[in-house]
GROMACS .gro file of C-alpha atoms in nm:
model
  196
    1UNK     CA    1  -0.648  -1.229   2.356
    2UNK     CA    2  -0.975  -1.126   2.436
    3UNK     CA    3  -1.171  -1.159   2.063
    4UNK     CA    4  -0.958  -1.496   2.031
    5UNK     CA    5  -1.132  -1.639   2.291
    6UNK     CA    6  -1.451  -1.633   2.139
    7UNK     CA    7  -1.315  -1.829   1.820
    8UNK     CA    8  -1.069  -2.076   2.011
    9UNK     CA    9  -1.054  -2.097   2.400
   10UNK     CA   10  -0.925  -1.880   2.667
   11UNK     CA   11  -0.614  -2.091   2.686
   12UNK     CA   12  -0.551  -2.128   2.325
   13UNK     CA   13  -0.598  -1.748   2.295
   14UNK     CA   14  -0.348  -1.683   2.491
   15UNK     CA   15  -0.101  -1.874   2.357
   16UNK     CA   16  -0.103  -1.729   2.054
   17UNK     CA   17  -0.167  -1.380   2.115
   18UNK     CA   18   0.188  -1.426   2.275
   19UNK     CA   19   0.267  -1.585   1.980
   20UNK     CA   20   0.150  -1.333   1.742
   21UNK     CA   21   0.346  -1.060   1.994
   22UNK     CA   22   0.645  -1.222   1.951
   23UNK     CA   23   0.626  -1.275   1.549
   24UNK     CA   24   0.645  -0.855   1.564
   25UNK     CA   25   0.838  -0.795   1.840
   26UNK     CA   26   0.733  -0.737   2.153
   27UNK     CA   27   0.832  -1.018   2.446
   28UNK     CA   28   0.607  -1.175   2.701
   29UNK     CA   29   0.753  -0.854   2.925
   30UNK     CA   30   0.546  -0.623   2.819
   31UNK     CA   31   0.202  -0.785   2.794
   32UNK     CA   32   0.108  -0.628   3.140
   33UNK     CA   33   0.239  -0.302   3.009
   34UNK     CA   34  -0.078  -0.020   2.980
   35UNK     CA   35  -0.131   0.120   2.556
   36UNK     CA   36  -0.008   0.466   2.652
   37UNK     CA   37   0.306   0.323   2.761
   38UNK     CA   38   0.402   0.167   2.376
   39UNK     CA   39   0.557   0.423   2.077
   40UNK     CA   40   0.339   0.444   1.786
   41UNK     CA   41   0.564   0.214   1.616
   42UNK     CA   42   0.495  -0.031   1.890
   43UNK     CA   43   0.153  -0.005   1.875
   44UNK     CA   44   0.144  -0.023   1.504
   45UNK     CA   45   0.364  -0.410   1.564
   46UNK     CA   46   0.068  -0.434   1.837
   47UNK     CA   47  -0.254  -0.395   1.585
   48UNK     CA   48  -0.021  -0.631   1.306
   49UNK     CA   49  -0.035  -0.912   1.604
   50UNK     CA   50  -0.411  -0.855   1.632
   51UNK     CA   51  -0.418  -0.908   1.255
   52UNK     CA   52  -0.206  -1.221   1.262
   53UNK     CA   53  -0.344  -1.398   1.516
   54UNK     CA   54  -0.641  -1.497   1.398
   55UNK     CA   55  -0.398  -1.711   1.117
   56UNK     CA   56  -0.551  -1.524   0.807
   57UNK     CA   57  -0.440  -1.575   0.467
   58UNK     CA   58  -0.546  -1.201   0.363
   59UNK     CA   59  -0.487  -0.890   0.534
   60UNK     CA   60  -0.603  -0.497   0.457
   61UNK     CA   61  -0.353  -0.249   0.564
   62UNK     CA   62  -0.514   0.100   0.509
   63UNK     CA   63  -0.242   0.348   0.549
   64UNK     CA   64  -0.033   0.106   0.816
   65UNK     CA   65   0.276   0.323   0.791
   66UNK     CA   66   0.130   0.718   0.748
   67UNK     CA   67   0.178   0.885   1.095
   68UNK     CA   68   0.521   0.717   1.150
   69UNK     CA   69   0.877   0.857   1.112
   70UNK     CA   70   1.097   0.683   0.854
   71UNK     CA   71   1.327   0.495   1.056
   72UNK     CA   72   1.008   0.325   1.201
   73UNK     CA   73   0.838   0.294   0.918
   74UNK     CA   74   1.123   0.052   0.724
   75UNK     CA   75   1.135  -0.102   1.074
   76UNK     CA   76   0.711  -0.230   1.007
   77UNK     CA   77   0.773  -0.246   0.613
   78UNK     CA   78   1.023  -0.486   0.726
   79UNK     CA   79   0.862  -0.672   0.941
   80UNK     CA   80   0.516  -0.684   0.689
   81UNK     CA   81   0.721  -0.814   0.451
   82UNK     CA   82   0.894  -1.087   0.647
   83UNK     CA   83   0.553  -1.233   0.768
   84UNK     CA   84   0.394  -1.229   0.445
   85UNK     CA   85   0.691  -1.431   0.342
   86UNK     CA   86   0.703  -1.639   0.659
   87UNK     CA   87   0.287  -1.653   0.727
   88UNK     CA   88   0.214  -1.662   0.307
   89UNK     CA   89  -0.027  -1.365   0.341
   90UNK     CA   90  -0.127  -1.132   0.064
   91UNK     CA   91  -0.192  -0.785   0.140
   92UNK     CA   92  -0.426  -0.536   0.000
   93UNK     CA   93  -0.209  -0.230   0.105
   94UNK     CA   94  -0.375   0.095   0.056
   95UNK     CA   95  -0.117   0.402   0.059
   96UNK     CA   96  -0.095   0.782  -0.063
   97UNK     CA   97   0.293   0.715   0.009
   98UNK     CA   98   0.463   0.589  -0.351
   99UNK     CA   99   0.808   0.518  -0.211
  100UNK     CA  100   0.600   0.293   0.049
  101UNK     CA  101   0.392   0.122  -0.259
  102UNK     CA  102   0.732   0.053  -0.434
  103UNK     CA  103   0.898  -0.073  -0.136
  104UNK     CA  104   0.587  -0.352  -0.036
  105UNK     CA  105   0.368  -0.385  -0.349
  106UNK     CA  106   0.373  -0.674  -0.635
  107UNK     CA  107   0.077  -0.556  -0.818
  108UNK     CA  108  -0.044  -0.146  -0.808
  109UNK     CA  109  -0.346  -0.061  -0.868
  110UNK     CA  110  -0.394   0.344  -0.897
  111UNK     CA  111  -0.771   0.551  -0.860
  112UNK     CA  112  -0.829   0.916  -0.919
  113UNK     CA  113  -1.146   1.021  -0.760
  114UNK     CA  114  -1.266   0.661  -0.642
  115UNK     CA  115  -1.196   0.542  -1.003
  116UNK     CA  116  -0.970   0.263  -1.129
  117UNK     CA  117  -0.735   0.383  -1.370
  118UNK     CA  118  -0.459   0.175  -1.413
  119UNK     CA  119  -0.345  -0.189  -1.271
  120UNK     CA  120  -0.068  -0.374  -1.312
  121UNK     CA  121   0.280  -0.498  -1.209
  122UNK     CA  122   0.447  -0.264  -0.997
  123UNK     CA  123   0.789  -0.233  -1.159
  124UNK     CA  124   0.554  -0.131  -1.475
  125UNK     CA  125   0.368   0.088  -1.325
  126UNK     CA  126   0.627   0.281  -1.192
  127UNK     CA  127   0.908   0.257  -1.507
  128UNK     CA  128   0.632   0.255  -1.784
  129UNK     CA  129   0.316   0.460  -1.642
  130UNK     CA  130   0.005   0.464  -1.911
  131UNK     CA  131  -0.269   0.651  -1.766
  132UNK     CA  132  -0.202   1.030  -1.734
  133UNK     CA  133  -0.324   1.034  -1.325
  134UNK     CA  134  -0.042   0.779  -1.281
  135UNK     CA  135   0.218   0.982  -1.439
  136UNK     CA  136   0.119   1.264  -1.249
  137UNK     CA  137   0.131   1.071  -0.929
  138UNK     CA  138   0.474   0.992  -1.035
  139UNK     CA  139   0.566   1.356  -1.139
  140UNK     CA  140   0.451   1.489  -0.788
  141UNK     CA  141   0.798   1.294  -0.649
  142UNK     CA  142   1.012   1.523  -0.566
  143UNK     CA  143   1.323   1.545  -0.769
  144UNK     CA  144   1.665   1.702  -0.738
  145UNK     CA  145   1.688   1.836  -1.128
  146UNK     CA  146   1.529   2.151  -1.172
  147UNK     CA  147   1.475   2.093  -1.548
  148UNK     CA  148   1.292   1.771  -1.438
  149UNK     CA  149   1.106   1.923  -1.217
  150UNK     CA  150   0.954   2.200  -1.444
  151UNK     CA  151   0.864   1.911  -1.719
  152UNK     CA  152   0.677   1.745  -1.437
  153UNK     CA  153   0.512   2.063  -1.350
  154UNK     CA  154   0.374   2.127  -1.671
  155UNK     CA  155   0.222   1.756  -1.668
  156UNK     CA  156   0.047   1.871  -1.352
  157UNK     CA  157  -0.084   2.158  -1.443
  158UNK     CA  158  -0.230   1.963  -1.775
  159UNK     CA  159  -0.411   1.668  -1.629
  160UNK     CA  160  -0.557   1.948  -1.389
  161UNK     CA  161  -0.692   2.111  -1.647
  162UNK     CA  162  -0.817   1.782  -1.812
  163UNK     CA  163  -1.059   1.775  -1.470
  164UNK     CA  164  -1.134   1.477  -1.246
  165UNK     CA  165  -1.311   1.156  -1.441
  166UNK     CA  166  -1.687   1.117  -1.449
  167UNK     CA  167  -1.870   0.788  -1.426
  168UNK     CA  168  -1.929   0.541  -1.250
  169UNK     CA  169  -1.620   0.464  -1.007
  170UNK     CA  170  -1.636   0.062  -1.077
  171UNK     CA  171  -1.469  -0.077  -1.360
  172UNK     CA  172  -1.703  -0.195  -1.620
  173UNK     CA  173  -1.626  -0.478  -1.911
  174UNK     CA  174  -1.442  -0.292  -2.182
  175UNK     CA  175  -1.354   0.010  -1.880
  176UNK     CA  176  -0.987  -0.116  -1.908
  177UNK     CA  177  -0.797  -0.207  -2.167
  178UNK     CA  178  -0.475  -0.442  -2.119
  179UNK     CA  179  -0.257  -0.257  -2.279
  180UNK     CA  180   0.075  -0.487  -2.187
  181UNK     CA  181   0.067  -0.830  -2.054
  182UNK     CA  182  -0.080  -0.760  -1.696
  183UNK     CA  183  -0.106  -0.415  -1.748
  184UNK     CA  184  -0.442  -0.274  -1.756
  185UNK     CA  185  -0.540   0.082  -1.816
  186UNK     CA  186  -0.858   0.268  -1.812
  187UNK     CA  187  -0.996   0.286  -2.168
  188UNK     CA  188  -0.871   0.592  -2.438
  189UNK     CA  189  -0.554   0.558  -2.230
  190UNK     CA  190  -0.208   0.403  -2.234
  191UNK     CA  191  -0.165   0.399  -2.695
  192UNK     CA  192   0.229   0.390  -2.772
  193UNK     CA  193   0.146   0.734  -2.892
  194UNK     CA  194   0.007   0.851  -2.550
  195UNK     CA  195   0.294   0.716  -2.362
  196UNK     CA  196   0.505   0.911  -2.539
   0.00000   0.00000   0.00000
């Protein structure tokens, strides 16, 4: 309640830093309660209330769910996605986690060495990848099939060979080319030939 106070009153702060608590989860109970005493989960609903409570419309999550099991992390995936329903918030979620991209993202956006190299709706990025990075992103899930698994080796071991990209790490005009409705990749990339 603290930093609220500064933009709305001490008694307004509190109210809705209790508010905000209670949107993810944690009752009026445990206000008194000292950090160490809250799972990482907890504390993870804890920093989301901090977010929330200032009533913003956009919200960075960098890496919200990395250092928690899985149980907890469908437990804040969840709970993200019911308040951006709820609250009408957009997200700019940054992850290294694709099942957790899948599970919360509309739009994808992928980068390969601070690069942009392919954008677009998620479903499309995932079912019809253009840009060989993306693919290999995708091939580095791990997959019960052995035969599958040594056709996405190979791809690995190609785009390492191909090296990082050089450049400047901001898109340009004419850096990406739409190469679907929505779906932009990084020029020289995503031809129906090169998909295949």
């Amino acid at each position: 309640a603290e930093p609220l106070e500064l933009l709305v009153g001490k008694d307004e702060a509190a109210d809705r830093a209790l508010a905000a608590l209670e949107a993810v989860g944690i009752g009026p109970a445990d206000v008194h309660r000292y950090p160490a005493t809250f799972s990482g989960g907890q504390r993870q609903r804890i920093g989301i209330a901090r977010a929330i409570s200032v009533r913003p419309a956009f919200v960075f999550c960098d890496e919200p769910v990395s250092s928690l099991d899985l149980s907890v992390q469908a437990r804040v995936l969840r709970l993200l996605a019911d308040l951006r329903a709820e609250l009408g918030l957009t997200y700019l979620f940054v992850s290294h986690d694709l099942s957790v991209v899948r599970d919360i993202a509309t739009r994808t956006a992928v980068m390969q060495a601070g690069r942009l190299v392919e954008v677009g709706p998620t479903a499309t990025i995932f079912e019809h990848p253009a840009h060989p990075y993306t693919r290999a992103l995708l091939a580095a899930i791990p997959l019960p099939d052995p035969r599958q698994a040594a056709r996405r080796r190979a791809e690995r071991m190609a785009l390492r060979a191909a090296g990082p990209p050089s450049g400047d790490p901001l898109p340009r005009h004419g850096d990406l080319a739409e190469v679907a409705p929505g779906h932009w990749v990084a020029s020289g990339w995503g031809s129906e030939e090169e998909q295949r």
